[in-house]
Amino acid sequence: MNTALIIIDIQKDYFPNGKNPLSNPEAAANNAQKVLTWFRSNHSENIFHIQHIAPDESFGFFVPNTEGIEIHDAVKPKDDETIINKQLPNAFVNTELQEKLQEKNIDHVVVVGMMTHMCVDATVRAAADLGYKVTLIEDACASSELTYNEHVIDAEDVHYSFISALNFGYADVYTAENFISQQ
């Protein structure tokens, strides 16, 4: 298979002191860095960084021209790596991601990133629907606590609920260590 890495929204606003900090983003970024390092040694031409830039300030974070939109140092792109900007959760909508993957005849995508319950979920489902084999690196993703009415869902429960759902029919799920050791 021709494999690509998609790194979704590992950006400064998701870390402490950012505008929308997640639960344990550092651990997820460190595991994403391990996968990125492996790809740089084995598939360096097939690395895609997804960067969310909000259309305006009303979004609350990822505001244009702020430090919060910067990709975190743990997965900072090299000059020859592709950066694709998006404004919606699904990295395929209104972006060149599909075109770039097709140009390289990619049929397998490995996904890491943030937020598990939003952009990772939307992108993984879309990739599978588009016919890609999808591998999701669960410990290279991060989520946050969610609230609906009076119900508060712990960030870890949110994360694993989405990981479990994606594992059911959309992706093969691995830890970073398991993925790298099986290559």
Tab-separated table of N, CA and C in Angstrom, residues 36-166:
chain	number	residue	atom	x	y	z
A	36	LEU	N	5.561	10.665	13.391
A	36	LEU	CA	6.129	11.563	12.390
A	36	LEU	C	7.599	11.230	12.128
A	37	THR	N	8.348	10.975	13.172
A	37	THR	CA	9.758	10.613	13.014
A	37	THR	C	9.898	9.337	12.184
A	38	TRP	N	9.036	8.351	12.455
A	38	TRP	CA	9.068	7.113	11.677
A	38	TRP	C	8.753	7.413	10.209
A	39	PHE	N	7.731	8.237	9.949
A	39	PHE	CA	7.380	8.575	8.565
A	39	PHE	C	8.513	9.341	7.886
A	40	ARG	N	9.161	10.218	8.599
A	40	ARG	CA	10.265	10.972	7.992
A	40	ARG	C	11.391	10.046	7.555
A	41	SER	N	11.542	8.926	8.222
A	41	SER	CA	12.567	7.947	7.844
A	41	SER	C	12.107	6.977	6.769
A	42	ASN	N	10.788	6.807	6.606
A	42	ASN	CA	10.272	5.752	5.737
A	42	ASN	C	9.353	6.212	4.602
A	43	HIS	N	8.650	7.298	4.795
A	43	HIS	CA	7.715	7.808	3.775
A	43	HIS	C	7.730	9.340	3.786
A	44	SER	N	8.893	9.927	3.758
A	44	SER	CA	9.005	11.375	3.972
A	44	SER	C	8.245	12.210	2.943
A	45	GLU	N	7.990	11.646	1.779
A	45	GLU	CA	7.290	12.395	0.737
A	45	GLU	C	5.776	12.387	0.937
A	46	ASN	N	5.286	11.644	1.943
A	46	ASN	CA	3.844	11.482	2.139
A	46	ASN	C	3.383	11.957	3.515
A	47	ILE	N	3.792	13.155	3.898
A	47	ILE	CA	3.418	13.730	5.194
A	47	ILE	C	2.579	14.970	4.936
A	48	PHE	N	1.391	14.981	5.550
A	48	PHE	CA	0.458	16.090	5.364
A	48	PHE	C	0.070	16.669	6.721
A	49	HIS	N	0.401	17.938	6.928
A	49	HIS	CA	0.031	18.656	8.142
A	49	HIS	C	-1.257	19.430	7.855
A	50	ILE	N	-2.268	19.205	8.685
A	50	ILE	CA	-3.527	19.934	8.548
A	50	ILE	C	-3.534	21.031	9.601
A	51	GLN	N	-3.803	22.251	9.174
A	51	GLN	CA	-3.804	23.411	10.064
A	51	GLN	C	-5.164	24.083	9.984
A	52	HIS	N	-5.846	24.122	11.121
A	52	HIS	CA	-7.165	24.756	11.172
A	52	HIS	C	-6.978	26.250	11.415
A	53	ILE	N	-7.530	27.053	10.539
A	53	ILE	CA	-7.540	28.503	10.702
A	53	ILE	C	-8.992	28.943	10.606
A	54	ALA	N	-9.498	29.495	11.684
A	54	ALA	CA	-10.902	29.901	11.736
A	54	ALA	C	-11.175	31.009	10.716
A	55	PRO	N	-12.415	31.072	10.220
A	55	PRO	CA	-12.738	32.126	9.259
A	55	PRO	C	-12.703	33.529	9.879
A	56	ASP	N	-12.951	33.592	11.198
A	56	ASP	CA	-12.922	34.893	11.885
A	56	ASP	C	-12.838	34.657	13.393
A	57	GLU	N	-12.838	35.732	14.159
A	57	GLU	CA	-12.666	35.655	15.611
A	57	GLU	C	-13.834	34.995	16.327
A	58	SER	N	-15.005	34.929	15.720
A	58	SER	CA	-16.185	34.390	16.393
A	58	SER	C	-16.036	32.908	16.743
A	59	PHE	N	-15.131	32.203	16.095
A	59	PHE	CA	-14.888	30.793	16.376
A	59	PHE	C	-14.335	30.609	17.786
A	60	GLY	N	-13.594	31.596	18.285
A	60	GLY	CA	-13.080	31.569	19.649
A	60	GLY	C	-11.633	31.119	19.774
A	61	PHE	N	-11.167	30.313	18.841
A	61	PHE	CA	-9.767	29.882	18.832
A	61	PHE	C	-9.367	29.635	17.385
A	62	PHE	N	-8.087	29.369	17.176
A	62	PHE	CA	-7.520	29.256	15.827
A	62	PHE	C	-7.804	30.524	15.009
A	63	VAL	N	-7.754	31.646	15.688
A	63	VAL	CA	-8.014	32.940	15.062
A	63	VAL	C	-6.840	33.287	14.145
A	64	PRO	N	-7.149	33.739	12.927
A	64	PRO	CA	-6.072	34.093	12.000
A	64	PRO	C	-5.079	35.074	12.617
A	65	ASN	N	-3.838	34.911	12.228
A	65	ASN	CA	-2.755	35.817	12.640
A	65	ASN	C	-2.504	35.831	14.144
A	66	THR	N	-2.765	34.700	14.813
A	66	THR	CA	-2.440	34.586	16.237
A	66	THR	C	-1.478	33.422	16.433
A	67	GLU	N	-0.816	33.408	17.573
A	67	GLU	CA	0.105	32.327	17.903
A	67	GLU	C	-0.636	30.990	18.010
A	68	GLY	N	-1.912	31.031	18.370
A	68	GLY	CA	-2.691	29.819	18.570
A	68	GLY	C	-2.834	28.948	17.343
A	69	ILE	N	-2.727	29.523	16.151
A	69	ILE	CA	-2.856	28.708	14.929
A	69	ILE	C	-1.561	27.996	14.558
A	70	GLU	N	-0.464	28.358	15.206
A	70	GLU	CA	0.829	27.763	14.865
A	70	GLU	C	0.841	26.275	15.205
A	71	ILE	N	1.441	25.489	14.333
A	71	ILE	CA	1.601	24.063	14.581
A	71	ILE	C	2.620	23.879	15.702
A	72	HIS	N	2.281	23.008	16.650
A	72	HIS	CA	3.112	22.783	17.830
A	72	HIS	C	4.508	22.292	17.432
A	73	ASP	N	5.494	22.694	18.209
A	73	ASP	CA	6.885	22.354	17.925
A	73	ASP	C	7.133	20.851	17.838
A	74	ALA	N	6.382	20.045	18.554
A	74	ALA	CA	6.591	18.590	18.545
A	74	ALA	C	6.420	18.001	17.152
A	75	VAL	N	5.575	18.624	16.338
A	75	VAL	CA	5.307	18.114	14.983
A	75	VAL	C	5.500	19.199	13.925
A	76	LYS	N	6.340	20.149	14.227
A	76	LYS	CA	6.585	21.276	13.317
A	76	LYS	C	6.971	20.762	11.936
A	77	PRO	N	6.284	21.234	10.892
A	77	PRO	CA	6.592	20.767	9.532
A	77	PRO	C	7.987	21.182	9.072
A	78	LYS	N	8.592	20.312	8.303
A	78	LYS	CA	9.828	20.664	7.603
A	78	LYS	C	9.433	21.357	6.300
A	79	ASP	N	10.391	22.027	5.683
A	79	ASP	CA	10.111	22.811	4.478
A	79	ASP	C	9.504	22.003	3.342
A	80	ASP	N	9.855	20.732	3.233
A	80	ASP	CA	9.361	19.924	2.122
A	80	ASP	C	8.064	19.170	2.443
A	81	GLU	N	7.479	19.403	3.619
A	81	GLU	CA	6.240	18.740	4.012
A	81	GLU	C	5.038	19.633	3.703
A	82	THR	N	3.973	19.015	3.283
A	82	THR	CA	2.782	19.735	2.844
A	82	THR	C	1.954	20.207	4.033
A	83	ILE	N	1.544	21.471	3.999
A	83	ILE	CA	0.612	22.039	4.983
A	83	ILE	C	-0.672	22.367	4.236
A	84	ILE	N	-1.780	21.865	4.747
A	84	ILE	CA	-3.089	22.128	4.155
A	84	ILE	C	-3.935	22.859	5.184
A	85	ASN	N	-4.418	24.034	4.827
A	85	ASN	CA	-5.268	24.814	5.715
A	85	ASN	C	-6.724	24.416	5.536
A	86	LYS	N	-7.447	24.404	6.644
A	86	LYS	CA	-8.873	24.094	6.597
A	86	LYS	C	-9.626	25.033	7.526
A	87	GLN	N	-10.944	25.126	7.307
A	87	GLN	CA	-11.794	25.935	8.168
A	87	GLN	C	-12.914	25.122	8.811
A	88	LEU	N	-13.044	23.870	8.430
A	88	LEU	CA	-14.101	23.006	8.949
A	88	LEU	C	-13.475	21.766	9.585
A	89	PRO	N	-14.222	21.018	10.398
A	89	PRO	CA	-13.657	19.835	11.048
A	89	PRO	C	-13.107	18.788	10.085
A	90	ASN	N	-13.800	18.489	9.018
A	90	ASN	CA	-13.386	17.469	8.058
A	90	ASN	C	-12.274	18.039	7.169
A	91	ALA	N	-11.104	17.453	7.248
A	91	ALA	CA	-9.945	17.962	6.507
A	91	ALA	C	-10.067	17.804	4.995
A	92	PHE	N	-11.086	17.094	4.538
A	92	PHE	CA	-11.302	16.925	3.101
A	92	PHE	C	-12.215	18.011	2.514
A	93	VAL	N	-13.010	18.673	3.350
A	93	VAL	CA	-13.994	19.637	2.859
A	93	VAL	C	-13.330	20.970	2.524
A	94	ASN	N	-13.495	21.391	1.292
A	94	ASN	CA	-12.978	22.682	0.813
A	94	ASN	C	-11.464	22.819	0.976
A	95	THR	N	-10.757	21.677	0.844
A	95	THR	CA	-9.290	21.698	0.887
A	95	THR	C	-8.757	20.899	-0.298
A	96	GLU	N	-7.459	20.889	-0.429
A	96	GLU	CA	-6.809	20.135	-1.503
A	96	GLU	C	-6.308	18.772	-1.033
A	97	LEU	N	-6.717	18.323	0.152
A	97	LEU	CA	-6.208	17.067	0.690
A	97	LEU	C	-6.480	15.886	-0.234
A	98	GLN	N	-7.709	15.719	-0.669
A	98	GLN	CA	-8.053	14.591	-1.544
A	98	GLN	C	-7.207	14.629	-2.831
A	99	GLU	N	-7.100	15.789	-3.427
A	99	GLU	CA	-6.309	15.945	-4.659
A	99	GLU	C	-4.845	15.566	-4.438
A	100	LYS	N	-4.280	16.028	-3.323
A	100	LYS	CA	-2.871	15.738	-3.017
A	100	LYS	C	-2.660	14.242	-2.780
A	101	LEU	N	-3.587	13.597	-2.086
A	101	LEU	CA	-3.473	12.164	-1.853
A	101	LEU	C	-3.585	11.391	-3.164
A	102	GLN	N	-4.496	11.810	-4.012
A	102	GLN	CA	-4.665	11.144	-5.310
A	102	GLN	C	-3.432	11.319	-6.194
A	103	GLU	N	-2.828	12.502	-6.175
A	103	GLU	CA	-1.620	12.755	-6.963
A	103	GLU	C	-0.511	11.769	-6.604
A	104	LYS	N	-0.472	11.362	-5.350
A	104	LYS	CA	0.579	10.455	-4.879
A	104	LYS	C	0.104	9.006	-4.834
A	105	ASN	N	-1.079	8.753	-5.371
A	105	ASN	CA	-1.648	7.398	-5.388
A	105	ASN	C	-1.722	6.765	-4.006
A	106	ILE	N	-2.081	7.563	-3.028
A	106	ILE	CA	-2.210	7.083	-1.649
A	106	ILE	C	-3.478	6.242	-1.532
A	107	ASP	N	-3.357	5.092	-0.877
A	107	ASP	CA	-4.542	4.280	-0.609
A	107	ASP	C	-4.684	3.924	0.871
A	108	HIS	N	-3.718	4.357	1.685
A	108	HIS	CA	-3.734	4.096	3.126
A	108	HIS	C	-3.303	5.361	3.842
A	109	VAL	N	-4.107	5.819	4.792
A	109	VAL	CA	-3.745	6.996	5.579
A	109	VAL	C	-3.628	6.620	7.046
A	110	VAL	N	-2.615	7.181	7.679
A	110	VAL	CA	-2.412	7.051	9.117
A	110	VAL	C	-2.735	8.417	9.702
A	111	VAL	N	-3.616	8.431	10.706
A	111	VAL	CA	-4.125	9.695	11.238
A	111	VAL	C	-3.732	9.854	12.698
A	112	VAL	N	-3.239	11.053	13.021
A	112	VAL	CA	-2.978	11.494	14.392
A	112	VAL	C	-3.549	12.902	14.510
A	113	GLY	N	-3.830	13.347	15.737
A	113	GLY	CA	-4.233	14.734	15.842
A	113	GLY	C	-5.226	15.072	16.927
A	114	MET	N	-5.817	16.231	16.745
A	114	MET	CA	-6.684	16.838	17.743
A	114	MET	C	-7.883	17.490	17.060
A	115	MET	N	-8.989	17.498	17.573
A	115	MET	CA	-9.607	16.844	18.698
A	115	MET	C	-10.198	15.515	18.249
A	116	THR	N	-10.040	14.501	19.089
A	116	THR	CA	-10.541	13.176	18.759
A	116	THR	C	-12.014	13.229	18.390
A	117	HIS	N	-12.796	13.955	19.176
A	117	HIS	CA	-14.251	13.962	19.017
A	117	HIS	C	-14.755	14.903	17.919
A	118	MET	N	-13.890	15.590	17.253
A	118	MET	CA	-14.350	16.537	16.241
A	118	MET	C	-13.580	16.343	14.929
A	119	CYS	N	-12.443	16.972	14.787
A	119	CYS	CA	-11.721	16.955	13.506
A	119	CYS	C	-11.135	15.591	13.178
A	120	VAL	N	-10.637	14.871	14.177
A	120	VAL	CA	-10.119	13.527	13.922
A	120	VAL	C	-11.269	12.623	13.490
A	121	ASP	N	-12.360	12.646	14.236
A	121	ASP	CA	-13.516	11.825	13.903
A	121	ASP	C	-14.028	12.135	12.492
A	122	ALA	N	-14.243	13.404	12.187
A	122	ALA	CA	-14.787	13.789	10.874
A	122	ALA	C	-13.854	13.372	9.737
A	123	THR	N	-12.573	13.547	9.922
A	123	THR	CA	-11.605	13.230	8.867
A	123	THR	C	-11.435	11.725	8.682
A	124	VAL	N	-11.388	10.977	9.776
A	124	VAL	CA	-11.265	9.524	9.668
A	124	VAL	C	-12.477	8.948	8.941
A	125	ARG	N	-13.667	9.368	9.313
A	125	ARG	CA	-14.881	8.857	8.668
A	125	ARG	C	-14.891	9.216	7.175
A	126	ALA	N	-14.509	10.440	6.864
A	126	ALA	CA	-14.482	10.860	5.460
A	126	ALA	C	-13.455	10.055	4.670
A	127	ALA	N	-12.285	9.846	5.242
A	127	ALA	CA	-11.246	9.074	4.552
A	127	ALA	C	-11.744	7.661	4.251
A	128	ALA	N	-12.370	7.029	5.223
A	128	ALA	CA	-12.902	5.683	5.002
A	128	ALA	C	-14.001	5.710	3.940
A	129	ASP	N	-14.873	6.701	3.999
A	129	ASP	CA	-15.949	6.811	3.014
A	129	ASP	C	-15.403	7.037	1.603
A	130	LEU	N	-14.250	7.686	1.517
A	130	LEU	CA	-13.613	7.926	0.218
A	130	LEU	C	-12.828	6.712	-0.282
A	131	GLY	N	-12.787	5.658	0.514
A	131	GLY	CA	-12.151	4.423	0.082
A	131	GLY	C	-10.741	4.186	0.583
A	132	TYR	N	-10.239	5.054	1.439
A	132	TYR	CA	-8.899	4.848	1.992
A	132	TYR	C	-8.934	3.809	3.102
A	133	LYS	N	-7.892	3.014	3.191
A	133	LYS	CA	-7.671	2.201	4.389
A	133	LYS	C	-7.166	3.198	5.422
A	134	VAL	N	-7.729	3.163	6.627
A	134	VAL	CA	-7.389	4.151	7.651
A	134	VAL	C	-6.819	3.462	8.876
A	135	THR	N	-5.692	3.989	9.335
A	135	THR	CA	-5.101	3.590	10.608
A	135	THR	C	-5.137	4.817	11.512
A	136	LEU	N	-5.665	4.642	12.709
A	136	LEU	CA	-5.757	5.731	13.677
A	136	LEU	C	-4.838	5.417	14.854
A	137	ILE	N	-3.990	6.367	15.205
A	137	ILE	CA	-3.065	6.194	16.326
A	137	ILE	C	-3.698	6.858	17.553
A	138	GLU	N	-4.330	6.025	18.393
A	138	GLU	CA	-5.188	6.553	19.451
A	138	GLU	C	-4.447	7.340	20.516
A	139	ASP	N	-3.227	6.997	20.825
A	139	ASP	CA	-2.519	7.751	21.859
A	139	ASP	C	-1.770	8.957	21.281
A	140	ALA	N	-1.980	9.223	20.005
A	140	ALA	CA	-1.451	10.427	19.359
A	140	ALA	C	-2.597	11.382	19.034
A	141	CYS	N	-3.686	11.226	19.787
A	141	CYS	CA	-4.863	12.096	19.652
A	141	CYS	C	-5.248	12.589	21.041
A	142	ALA	N	-5.952	13.710	21.092
A	142	ALA	CA	-6.395	14.263	22.374
A	142	ALA	C	-7.791	14.846	22.216
A	143	SER	N	-8.494	14.872	23.339
A	143	SER	CA	-9.868	15.361	23.354
A	143	SER	C	-10.057	16.276	24.554
A	144	SER	N	-11.298	16.617	24.828
A	144	SER	CA	-11.604	17.449	25.988
A	144	SER	C	-12.902	16.975	26.613
A	145	GLU	N	-13.158	17.461	27.782
A	145	GLU	CA	-14.428	17.212	28.448
A	145	GLU	C	-15.542	17.836	27.624
A	146	LEU	N	-16.674	17.181	27.570
A	146	LEU	CA	-17.836	17.718	26.868
A	146	LEU	C	-19.022	17.812	27.816
A	147	THR	N	-19.900	18.755	27.540
A	147	THR	CA	-21.104	18.931	28.341
A	147	THR	C	-22.299	19.011	27.425
A	148	TYR	N	-23.334	18.270	27.794
A	148	TYR	CA	-24.619	18.362	27.093
A	148	TYR	C	-25.689	18.421	28.171
A	149	ASN	N	-26.465	19.524	28.168
A	149	ASN	CA	-27.424	19.787	29.239
A	149	ASN	C	-26.696	19.645	30.573
A	150	GLU	N	-27.160	18.795	31.463
A	150	GLU	CA	-26.495	18.638	32.756
A	150	GLU	C	-25.446	17.537	32.746
A	151	HIS	N	-25.257	16.893	31.632
A	151	HIS	CA	-24.346	15.764	31.540
A	151	HIS	C	-22.930	16.242	31.200
A	152	VAL	N	-21.997	15.897	32.062
A	152	VAL	CA	-20.594	16.221	31.837
A	152	VAL	C	-19.871	14.907	31.559
A	153	ILE	N	-19.195	14.854	30.415
A	153	ILE	CA	-18.485	13.648	30.019
A	153	ILE	C	-16.995	13.915	30.132
A	154	ASP	N	-16.339	13.131	30.945
A	154	ASP	CA	-14.908	13.238	31.167
A	154	ASP	C	-14.141	13.130	29.852
A	155	ALA	N	-13.048	13.865	29.714
A	155	ALA	CA	-12.256	13.884	28.477
A	155	ALA	C	-11.780	12.496	28.066
A	156	GLU	N	-11.362	11.686	29.013
A	156	GLU	CA	-10.895	10.336	28.682
A	156	GLU	C	-12.049	9.490	28.134
A	157	ASP	N	-13.242	9.649	28.726
A	157	ASP	CA	-14.409	8.915	28.226
A	157	ASP	C	-14.811	9.395	26.835
A	158	VAL	N	-14.730	10.693	26.606
A	158	VAL	CA	-15.012	11.234	25.277
A	158	VAL	C	-14.044	10.618	24.268
A	159	HIS	N	-12.767	10.679	24.592
A	159	HIS	CA	-11.720	10.167	23.698
A	159	HIS	C	-11.963	8.701	23.354
A	160	TYR	N	-12.115	7.865	24.372
A	160	TYR	CA	-12.247	6.433	24.112
A	160	TYR	C	-13.592	6.056	23.509
A	161	SER	N	-14.621	6.837	23.734
A	161	SER	CA	-15.896	6.587	23.054
A	161	SER	C	-15.732	6.771	21.553
A	162	PHE	N	-15.080	7.842	21.157
A	162	PHE	CA	-14.865	8.087	19.727
A	162	PHE	C	-13.880	7.089	19.128
A	163	ILE	N	-12.821	6.770	19.844
A	163	ILE	CA	-11.860	5.781	19.355
A	163	ILE	C	-12.567	4.438	19.150
A	164	SER	N	-13.389	4.046	20.120
A	164	SER	CA	-14.117	2.774	20.017
A	164	SER	C	-15.062	2.768	18.832
A	165	ALA	N	-15.763	3.864	18.614
A	165	ALA	CA	-16.689	3.952	17.477
A	165	ALA	C	-15.934	3.876	16.161
A	166	LEU	N	-14.816	4.574	16.050
A	166	LEU	CA	-14.040	4.545	14.809
A	166	LEU	C	-13.424	3.168	14.578
